[in-house]
Amino acid sequence: NKSGPDGVLDRSELFAKKNTDSDGDKGVYVQIFRKKDGTFDLDKAREYLGKPEVAGVTLGYDWKELSPAKGKYDLDNLKDVLDVAKGEGKKIVLQIHSGDGTPNWVYEAGADKVEFKPFSEHEAIVKGKDKLTMPPPWDSVYQRELKQLAITLGKEIGGHEALAGIDLPLGGSWEESSLPAELVDKYSRQFGGREGVADKVLQGWNGVVDSFGSAFKTQDLTFNIASPLRDNGGRWDAKEKEIVSRLIEHGEDVLGDRLNLKWNGLSTSGINDQVFGLFDRLKDSKDVGIGLEFKDARINSPRLGIDPNIPVDRQFRDMLNRGMAEGGDYVEVFETLFRDPRLADVWRWLAARTAE
């Protein structure tokens, strides 16, 4: 959950999902804000889940909130929201943030630590700090403890009928597969340069897929794809495309039709064809879901490119139509956008369209 102290968020997400088994997995999902204590308000969840155009809500938890101490798990709030969703006949998507959300006890157990700056000024505001930390994805202590988290979650909530899927923890700041330049700087000499670091990143990602794929038997598991190594300003290069392609191949092998992909590519300027080239062979698959995210959750953000002279709802429909043309059939949107009265008809339109 990317909410700051002022409630401002940095993006909204459009998922594609071609392998849905029930109507409950389709439609509009609202990502709701956490309270200051890191939990989610049950009344707010019930309010959104009770809306006919909403198929479910997305909950983003830091790892340190789910496991504040070694061997201790705080899952009551998550289970409560799942039960609310079940009562409403709706669904939940769980996002797990490792990286900067890694609990301190993992470092105390011996995991290495990388310090890095937020990717943007807005992220610093959202995080409430100007220095972030994460373990390297391949670190053996990190992998061992994250596997234990997956096992525990699988036992505690894996059988809950309201749990639609999980966004896997792949990144530095959130769950996306986006890692800081400082990671390359710190380990480049040890692993023979940037390409060696990239190969170690892939090793770590594959470990996450294996752990969660084993712990969860029926839910869809999602890779939120973003530029993996931010040392080149977020511009994709051949090595980054290689490791993401290999990650997808591993996901297909382990997860089969439970694999979902998504990308933050929706704006008025179109879809990022460079990234979609990675998904070309999967676009027509009925098994693998391919999705998009809006580039920003703030309507006035330059990243979205909204033209003030054109009705906002028309521009959002155009963006969504382009995403739907790529195979999308449900949308996740932060509540800031969902609550905007100018977009109310857009979400009802989208819910009706995805139900067809």
Tab-separated table of C-alpha atoms in Angstrom:
chain	number	residue	atom	x	y	z
A	1	ASN	CA	0.000	0.000	0.000
A	2	LYS	CA	1.681	3.165	-1.198
A	3	SER	CA	-0.044	5.743	0.950
A	4	GLY	CA	1.778	8.596	2.593
A	5	PRO	CA	0.880	10.592	5.657
A	6	ASP	CA	-1.244	12.886	3.496
A	7	GLY	CA	-3.015	10.003	1.794
A	8	VAL	CA	-1.385	10.733	-1.561
A	9	LEU	CA	-0.540	7.683	-3.674
A	10	ASP	CA	1.784	7.226	-6.572
A	11	ARG	CA	-0.006	4.921	-8.962
A	12	SER	CA	-3.026	2.799	-9.865
A	13	GLU	CA	-3.056	-0.576	-11.505
A	14	LEU	CA	-4.804	-2.353	-14.342
A	15	PHE	CA	-4.543	-6.118	-14.225
A	16	ALA	CA	-5.174	-8.506	-17.055
A	17	LYS	CA	-6.361	-11.953	-16.167
A	18	LYS	CA	-7.364	-14.414	-18.853
A	19	ASN	CA	-7.497	-17.523	-16.701
A	20	THR	CA	-10.301	-16.524	-14.350
A	21	ASP	CA	-12.391	-19.401	-13.098
A	22	SER	CA	-15.258	-17.395	-11.656
A	23	ASP	CA	-16.940	-14.062	-12.114
A	24	GLY	CA	-15.716	-13.126	-8.642
A	25	ASP	CA	-12.187	-12.805	-10.023
A	26	LYS	CA	-13.182	-10.232	-12.626
A	27	GLY	CA	-14.106	-6.556	-12.471
A	28	VAL	CA	-12.856	-3.580	-10.469
A	29	TYR	CA	-10.565	-3.977	-7.456
A	30	VAL	CA	-9.976	-1.029	-5.108
A	31	GLN	CA	-6.654	-0.675	-3.319
A	32	ILE	CA	-7.538	0.835	0.033
A	33	PHE	CA	-5.299	2.892	2.308
A	34	ARG	CA	-3.852	1.548	5.495
A	35	LYS	CA	-4.322	3.230	8.817
A	36	LYS	CA	-1.296	4.692	10.587
A	37	ASP	CA	-0.848	1.463	12.547
A	38	GLY	CA	-0.471	-0.489	9.302
A	39	THR	CA	-3.868	-2.213	9.462
A	40	PHE	CA	-6.927	-1.784	7.273
A	41	ASP	CA	-10.226	-0.320	8.424
A	42	LEU	CA	-12.906	-3.023	8.305
A	43	ASP	CA	-15.741	-0.538	7.844
A	44	LYS	CA	-13.942	1.017	4.877
A	45	ALA	CA	-13.296	-2.416	3.380
A	46	ARG	CA	-16.947	-3.337	3.881
A	47	GLU	CA	-18.026	-0.080	2.247
A	48	TYR	CA	-16.058	-0.762	-0.933
A	49	LEU	CA	-16.837	-4.472	-1.003
A	50	GLY	CA	-20.540	-3.655	-0.755
A	51	LYS	CA	-20.521	-1.620	-3.976
A	52	PRO	CA	-21.973	-3.586	-6.911
A	53	GLU	CA	-19.290	-2.413	-9.344
A	54	VAL	CA	-16.453	-3.613	-7.057
A	55	ALA	CA	-15.244	-7.214	-7.339
A	56	GLY	CA	-12.778	-6.953	-4.481
A	57	VAL	CA	-10.119	-4.947	-2.684
A	58	THR	CA	-6.317	-5.097	-2.645
A	59	LEU	CA	-4.373	-5.052	0.619
A	60	GLY	CA	-0.695	-4.100	0.681
A	61	TYR	CA	1.216	-5.224	3.772
A	62	ASP	CA	4.889	-4.809	4.596
A	63	TRP	CA	6.532	-8.060	5.679
A	64	LYS	CA	7.417	-6.414	9.009
A	65	GLU	CA	3.706	-5.841	9.673
A	66	LEU	CA	2.845	-9.491	9.059
A	67	SER	CA	5.793	-10.782	11.097
A	68	PRO	CA	7.014	-8.181	13.607
A	69	ALA	CA	9.336	-10.676	15.366
A	70	LYS	CA	10.945	-13.963	14.413
A	71	GLY	CA	8.376	-16.737	14.763
A	72	LYS	CA	5.590	-14.256	15.512
A	73	TYR	CA	2.838	-13.506	13.010
A	74	ASP	CA	0.178	-10.822	13.207
A	75	LEU	CA	-2.486	-11.915	10.712
A	76	ASP	CA	-5.673	-10.966	12.561
A	77	ASN	CA	-6.406	-7.869	10.463
A	78	LEU	CA	-5.749	-9.697	7.203
A	79	LYS	CA	-8.040	-12.557	8.237
A	80	ASP	CA	-10.740	-10.112	9.328
A	81	VAL	CA	-10.779	-8.386	5.924
A	82	LEU	CA	-10.839	-11.774	4.178
A	83	ASP	CA	-13.875	-12.706	6.261
A	84	VAL	CA	-15.591	-9.426	5.390
A	85	ALA	CA	-14.953	-10.121	1.695
A	86	LYS	CA	-16.327	-13.640	2.042
A	87	GLY	CA	-19.468	-12.254	3.660
A	88	GLU	CA	-19.962	-9.893	0.733
A	89	GLY	CA	-19.205	-12.594	-1.842
A	90	LYS	CA	-16.160	-10.644	-3.012
A	91	LYS	CA	-12.384	-11.208	-3.343
A	92	ILE	CA	-9.059	-10.014	-1.893
A	93	VAL	CA	-5.677	-9.570	-3.601
A	94	LEU	CA	-2.742	-9.541	-1.172
A	95	GLN	CA	0.402	-7.554	-1.935
A	96	ILE	CA	3.502	-8.408	0.092
A	97	HIS	CA	6.261	-5.807	0.320
A	98	SER	CA	9.639	-7.211	1.273
A	99	GLY	CA	12.619	-5.020	0.294
A	100	ASP	CA	12.193	-1.912	2.436
A	101	GLY	CA	9.364	-3.727	4.244
A	102	THR	CA	11.736	-6.408	5.567
A	103	PRO	CA	11.621	-6.617	9.390
A	104	ASN	CA	14.711	-5.689	11.384
A	105	TRP	CA	14.928	-9.154	12.915
A	106	VAL	CA	15.868	-10.570	9.489
A	107	TYR	CA	18.984	-8.395	9.484
A	108	GLU	CA	19.676	-9.358	13.087
A	109	ALA	CA	19.538	-12.994	11.942
A	110	GLY	CA	22.385	-12.274	9.511
A	111	ALA	CA	20.895	-10.945	6.272
A	112	ASP	CA	23.018	-8.403	4.423
A	113	LYS	CA	21.646	-4.880	4.002
A	114	VAL	CA	21.658	-2.378	1.142
A	115	GLU	CA	20.824	1.265	1.815
A	116	PHE	CA	19.285	3.217	-1.040
A	117	LYS	CA	17.532	6.450	-1.829
A	118	PRO	CA	13.850	6.566	-2.789
A	119	PHE	CA	13.340	6.487	-6.554
A	120	SER	CA	11.589	9.867	-6.513
A	121	GLU	CA	10.722	12.783	-4.278
A	122	HIS	CA	7.145	11.550	-4.188
A	123	GLU	CA	8.246	8.104	-2.993
A	124	ALA	CA	10.216	9.754	-0.184
A	125	ILE	CA	7.026	11.528	0.892
A	126	VAL	CA	5.004	8.327	0.704
A	127	LYS	CA	7.622	6.368	2.657
A	128	GLY	CA	8.158	9.181	5.118
A	129	LYS	CA	11.952	8.861	4.983
A	130	ASP	CA	14.847	9.664	2.683
A	131	LYS	CA	16.862	6.462	3.204
A	132	LEU	CA	15.479	2.983	2.518
A	133	THR	CA	16.936	-0.467	3.161
A	134	MET	CA	16.603	-3.933	1.684
A	135	PRO	CA	18.413	-7.283	1.685
A	136	PRO	CA	19.866	-8.434	-1.641
A	137	PRO	CA	17.234	-10.750	-3.210
A	138	TRP	CA	19.605	-13.737	-3.252
A	139	ASP	CA	20.658	-13.477	0.396
A	140	SER	CA	20.300	-16.925	1.990
A	141	VAL	CA	18.936	-15.635	5.311
A	142	TYR	CA	16.408	-13.445	3.495
A	143	GLN	CA	15.346	-16.374	1.310
A	144	ARG	CA	15.027	-18.715	4.290
A	145	GLU	CA	12.885	-16.355	6.328
A	146	LEU	CA	10.736	-15.266	3.383
A	147	LYS	CA	10.073	-18.944	2.631
A	148	GLN	CA	8.905	-19.394	6.209
A	149	LEU	CA	6.554	-16.430	5.768
A	150	ALA	CA	5.151	-18.066	2.631
A	151	ILE	CA	4.668	-21.391	4.434
A	152	THR	CA	2.889	-19.727	7.351
A	153	LEU	CA	0.638	-17.633	5.118
A	154	GLY	CA	-0.182	-20.687	3.043
A	155	LYS	CA	-1.264	-22.603	6.145
A	156	GLU	CA	-3.198	-19.703	7.665
A	157	ILE	CA	-4.997	-18.198	4.637
A	158	GLY	CA	-4.215	-20.402	1.634
A	159	GLY	CA	-7.574	-22.134	1.884
A	160	HIS	CA	-9.647	-18.977	2.294
A	161	GLU	CA	-12.201	-18.737	-0.503
A	162	ALA	CA	-11.990	-14.940	-0.623
A	163	LEU	CA	-8.252	-14.889	-1.430
A	164	ALA	CA	-7.987	-14.386	-5.193
A	165	GLY	CA	-4.221	-14.023	-5.493
A	166	ILE	CA	-0.912	-12.639	-4.271
A	167	ASP	CA	1.477	-10.088	-5.742
A	168	LEU	CA	4.886	-11.622	-5.102
A	169	PRO	CA	7.557	-9.594	-3.262
A	170	LEU	CA	10.204	-8.905	-5.908
A	171	GLY	CA	11.340	-5.340	-5.428
A	172	GLY	CA	13.154	-2.809	-3.308
A	173	SER	CA	10.515	-0.266	-2.343
A	174	TRP	CA	7.313	-2.182	-3.019
A	175	GLU	CA	6.440	-5.487	-4.651
A	176	GLU	CA	7.504	-4.544	-8.191
A	177	SER	CA	10.628	-6.071	-9.738
A	178	SER	CA	12.453	-2.747	-9.496
A	179	LEU	CA	15.742	-2.632	-7.606
A	180	PRO	CA	17.962	0.333	-6.732
A	181	ALA	CA	21.213	1.343	-8.390
A	182	GLU	CA	22.913	0.989	-5.016
A	183	LEU	CA	22.420	-2.779	-5.256
A	184	VAL	CA	24.566	-2.912	-8.393
A	185	ASP	CA	27.131	-0.554	-6.861
A	186	LYS	CA	27.574	-2.652	-3.727
A	187	TYR	CA	27.879	-6.099	-5.311
A	188	SER	CA	29.281	-5.458	-8.777
A	189	ARG	CA	32.890	-6.248	-7.872
A	190	GLN	CA	31.929	-9.366	-5.905
A	191	PHE	CA	29.939	-10.910	-8.764
A	192	GLY	CA	31.962	-9.845	-11.775
A	193	GLY	CA	30.092	-6.734	-12.812
A	194	ARG	CA	26.537	-5.676	-13.490
A	195	GLU	CA	25.603	-8.813	-15.418
A	196	GLY	CA	26.729	-10.982	-12.533
A	197	VAL	CA	24.557	-8.984	-10.138
A	198	ALA	CA	21.601	-9.359	-12.519
A	199	ASP	CA	22.049	-13.128	-12.551
A	200	LYS	CA	22.048	-13.174	-8.737
A	201	VAL	CA	18.841	-11.094	-8.748
A	202	LEU	CA	17.200	-13.680	-10.988
A	203	GLN	CA	18.352	-16.416	-8.600
A	204	GLY	CA	16.616	-14.578	-5.758
A	205	TRP	CA	13.415	-13.991	-7.718
A	206	ASN	CA	13.207	-17.651	-8.697
A	207	GLY	CA	13.527	-18.554	-5.023
A	208	VAL	CA	10.515	-16.358	-4.207
A	209	VAL	CA	8.493	-18.046	-6.970
A	210	ASP	CA	9.422	-21.495	-5.665
A	211	SER	CA	8.563	-20.649	-2.048
A	212	PHE	CA	5.177	-19.060	-2.708
A	213	GLY	CA	4.298	-21.446	-5.517
A	214	SER	CA	4.752	-24.345	-3.097
A	215	ALA	CA	2.930	-22.675	-0.199
A	216	PHE	CA	-0.122	-21.584	-2.196
A	217	LYS	CA	-1.736	-24.323	-4.267
A	218	THR	CA	-4.708	-22.635	-5.949
A	219	GLN	CA	-4.265	-18.836	-5.925
A	220	ASP	CA	-2.896	-16.805	-8.826
A	221	LEU	CA	0.573	-15.364	-8.202
A	222	THR	CA	1.557	-12.142	-9.920
A	223	PHE	CA	4.847	-10.642	-11.094
A	224	ASN	CA	4.619	-6.862	-11.087
A	225	ILE	CA	7.143	-6.112	-13.833
A	226	ALA	CA	9.265	-2.967	-13.672
A	227	SER	CA	12.760	-2.023	-14.834
A	228	PRO	CA	14.882	-4.362	-12.664
A	229	LEU	CA	18.121	-2.397	-12.226
A	230	ARG	CA	17.655	1.325	-11.765
A	231	ASP	CA	21.312	2.144	-12.384
A	232	ASN	CA	20.474	3.228	-15.941
A	233	GLY	CA	17.649	5.581	-15.045
A	234	GLY	CA	14.900	3.029	-15.522
A	235	ARG	CA	15.646	2.444	-19.205
A	236	TRP	CA	15.507	-1.224	-20.138
A	237	ASP	CA	18.589	-2.857	-21.585
A	238	ALA	CA	19.291	-6.325	-22.997
A	239	LYS	CA	20.338	-7.870	-19.664
A	240	GLU	CA	17.247	-6.622	-17.890
A	241	LYS	CA	15.022	-8.022	-20.622
A	242	GLU	CA	16.906	-11.300	-20.389
A	243	ILE	CA	16.414	-11.813	-16.659
A	244	VAL	CA	12.732	-10.808	-16.784
A	245	SER	CA	12.151	-13.200	-19.687
A	246	ARG	CA	13.858	-15.966	-17.734
A	247	LEU	CA	11.780	-15.104	-14.645
A	248	ILE	CA	8.604	-15.439	-16.711
A	249	GLU	CA	9.755	-18.780	-18.081
A	250	HIS	CA	10.429	-20.023	-14.557
A	251	GLY	CA	7.024	-18.757	-13.457
A	252	GLU	CA	5.360	-20.685	-16.276
A	253	ASP	CA	7.214	-23.853	-15.258
A	254	VAL	CA	6.331	-23.556	-11.569
A	255	LEU	CA	2.903	-21.912	-11.632
A	256	GLY	CA	1.392	-22.852	-14.975
A	257	ASP	CA	-1.974	-21.178	-15.436
A	258	ARG	CA	-1.683	-19.468	-12.034
A	259	LEU	CA	0.889	-16.978	-13.374
A	260	ASN	CA	-0.117	-13.355	-13.861
A	261	LEU	CA	1.973	-10.466	-15.175
A	262	LYS	CA	1.396	-6.730	-14.955
A	263	TRP	CA	3.128	-3.497	-15.913
A	264	ASN	CA	2.616	0.181	-15.101
A	265	GLY	CA	2.167	1.284	-18.701
A	266	LEU	CA	-1.175	3.111	-18.981
A	267	SER	CA	-1.049	6.779	-19.864
A	268	THR	CA	-2.578	8.995	-22.504
A	269	SER	CA	0.581	8.569	-24.601
A	270	GLY	CA	-0.045	4.834	-25.008
A	271	ILE	CA	1.387	1.522	-23.860
A	272	ASN	CA	5.091	0.804	-23.410
A	273	ASP	CA	5.743	-1.409	-26.447
A	274	GLN	CA	9.296	-2.115	-25.302
A	275	VAL	CA	8.040	-3.959	-22.255
A	276	PHE	CA	5.160	-5.588	-24.059
A	277	GLY	CA	7.694	-7.118	-26.391
A	278	LEU	CA	8.599	-9.329	-23.424
A	279	PHE	CA	5.019	-10.565	-23.330
A	280	ASP	CA	4.437	-11.045	-27.066
A	281	ARG	CA	4.404	-14.826	-27.046
A	282	LEU	CA	1.968	-14.828	-24.111
A	283	LYS	CA	-0.548	-12.264	-25.356
A	284	ASP	CA	-2.855	-14.860	-26.872
A	285	SER	CA	-2.453	-17.371	-24.049
A	286	LYS	CA	-5.623	-18.323	-22.234
A	287	ASP	CA	-3.567	-19.326	-19.218
A	288	VAL	CA	-1.216	-16.443	-18.420
A	289	GLY	CA	-2.769	-13.120	-17.425
A	290	ILE	CA	-1.043	-10.012	-18.786
A	291	GLY	CA	-1.797	-6.710	-17.136
A	292	LEU	CA	-1.136	-3.011	-16.969
A	293	GLU	CA	-0.893	-0.327	-14.332
A	294	PHE	CA	-1.679	3.350	-14.644
A	295	LYS	CA	1.548	5.335	-14.480
A	296	ASP	CA	0.205	7.429	-11.615
A	297	ALA	CA	-2.803	7.625	-9.324
A	298	ARG	CA	-2.935	11.425	-9.333
A	299	ILE	CA	-5.062	12.761	-12.144
A	300	ASN	CA	-2.977	15.929	-12.424
A	301	SER	CA	0.320	14.028	-12.661
A	302	PRO	CA	2.373	14.744	-15.815
A	303	ARG	CA	3.068	11.001	-16.017
A	304	LEU	CA	-0.564	10.353	-16.903
A	305	GLY	CA	-0.616	13.192	-19.425
A	306	ILE	CA	-4.232	14.185	-18.884
A	307	ASP	CA	-5.304	16.970	-21.251
A	308	PRO	CA	-7.325	19.601	-19.325
A	309	ASN	CA	-9.259	20.414	-22.486
A	310	ILE	CA	-10.670	16.891	-22.877
A	311	PRO	CA	-13.132	15.315	-20.406
A	312	VAL	CA	-11.239	13.243	-17.864
A	313	ASP	CA	-13.612	10.287	-18.057
A	314	ARG	CA	-13.124	10.026	-21.833
A	315	GLN	CA	-9.351	9.912	-21.425
A	316	PHE	CA	-9.572	7.176	-18.797
A	317	ARG	CA	-11.851	5.124	-21.001
A	318	ASP	CA	-9.363	5.482	-23.826
A	319	MET	CA	-6.507	4.286	-21.601
A	320	LEU	CA	-8.558	1.354	-20.373
A	321	ASN	CA	-9.666	0.426	-23.880
A	322	ARG	CA	-6.018	0.174	-24.920
A	323	GLY	CA	-5.319	-2.020	-21.909
A	324	MET	CA	-8.340	-4.195	-22.589
A	325	ALA	CA	-7.163	-4.621	-26.163
A	326	GLU	CA	-4.066	-6.284	-24.682
A	327	GLY	CA	-6.283	-8.855	-22.951
A	328	GLY	CA	-7.113	-7.155	-19.658
A	329	ASP	CA	-10.332	-8.012	-17.895
A	330	TYR	CA	-10.084	-6.496	-14.433
A	331	VAL	CA	-8.728	-3.248	-13.023
A	332	GLU	CA	-7.156	-2.349	-9.693
A	333	VAL	CA	-7.453	1.294	-8.790
A	334	PHE	CA	-6.391	3.244	-5.732
A	335	GLU	CA	-9.277	4.675	-3.805
A	336	THR	CA	-8.213	8.235	-4.642
A	337	LEU	CA	-9.186	7.593	-8.259
A	338	PHE	CA	-12.128	5.379	-7.400
A	339	ARG	CA	-13.654	8.158	-5.272
A	340	ASP	CA	-13.212	10.842	-7.922
A	341	PRO	CA	-16.762	11.753	-9.017
A	342	ARG	CA	-15.607	12.425	-12.578
A	343	LEU	CA	-14.644	8.751	-12.916
A	344	ALA	CA	-17.630	7.088	-11.233
A	345	ASP	CA	-19.238	6.138	-14.548
A	346	VAL	CA	-15.894	4.799	-15.823
A	347	TRP	CA	-15.715	2.138	-13.102
A	348	ARG	CA	-19.334	1.122	-13.631
A	349	TRP	CA	-18.707	0.891	-17.368
A	350	LEU	CA	-15.588	-1.181	-16.805
A	351	ALA	CA	-17.341	-3.530	-14.377
A	352	ALA	CA	-20.102	-4.136	-16.909
A	353	ARG	CA	-17.596	-4.690	-19.697
A	354	THR	CA	-15.480	-7.201	-17.786
A	355	ALA	CA	-18.615	-9.126	-16.800
A	356	GLU	CA	-19.532	-9.732	-20.453
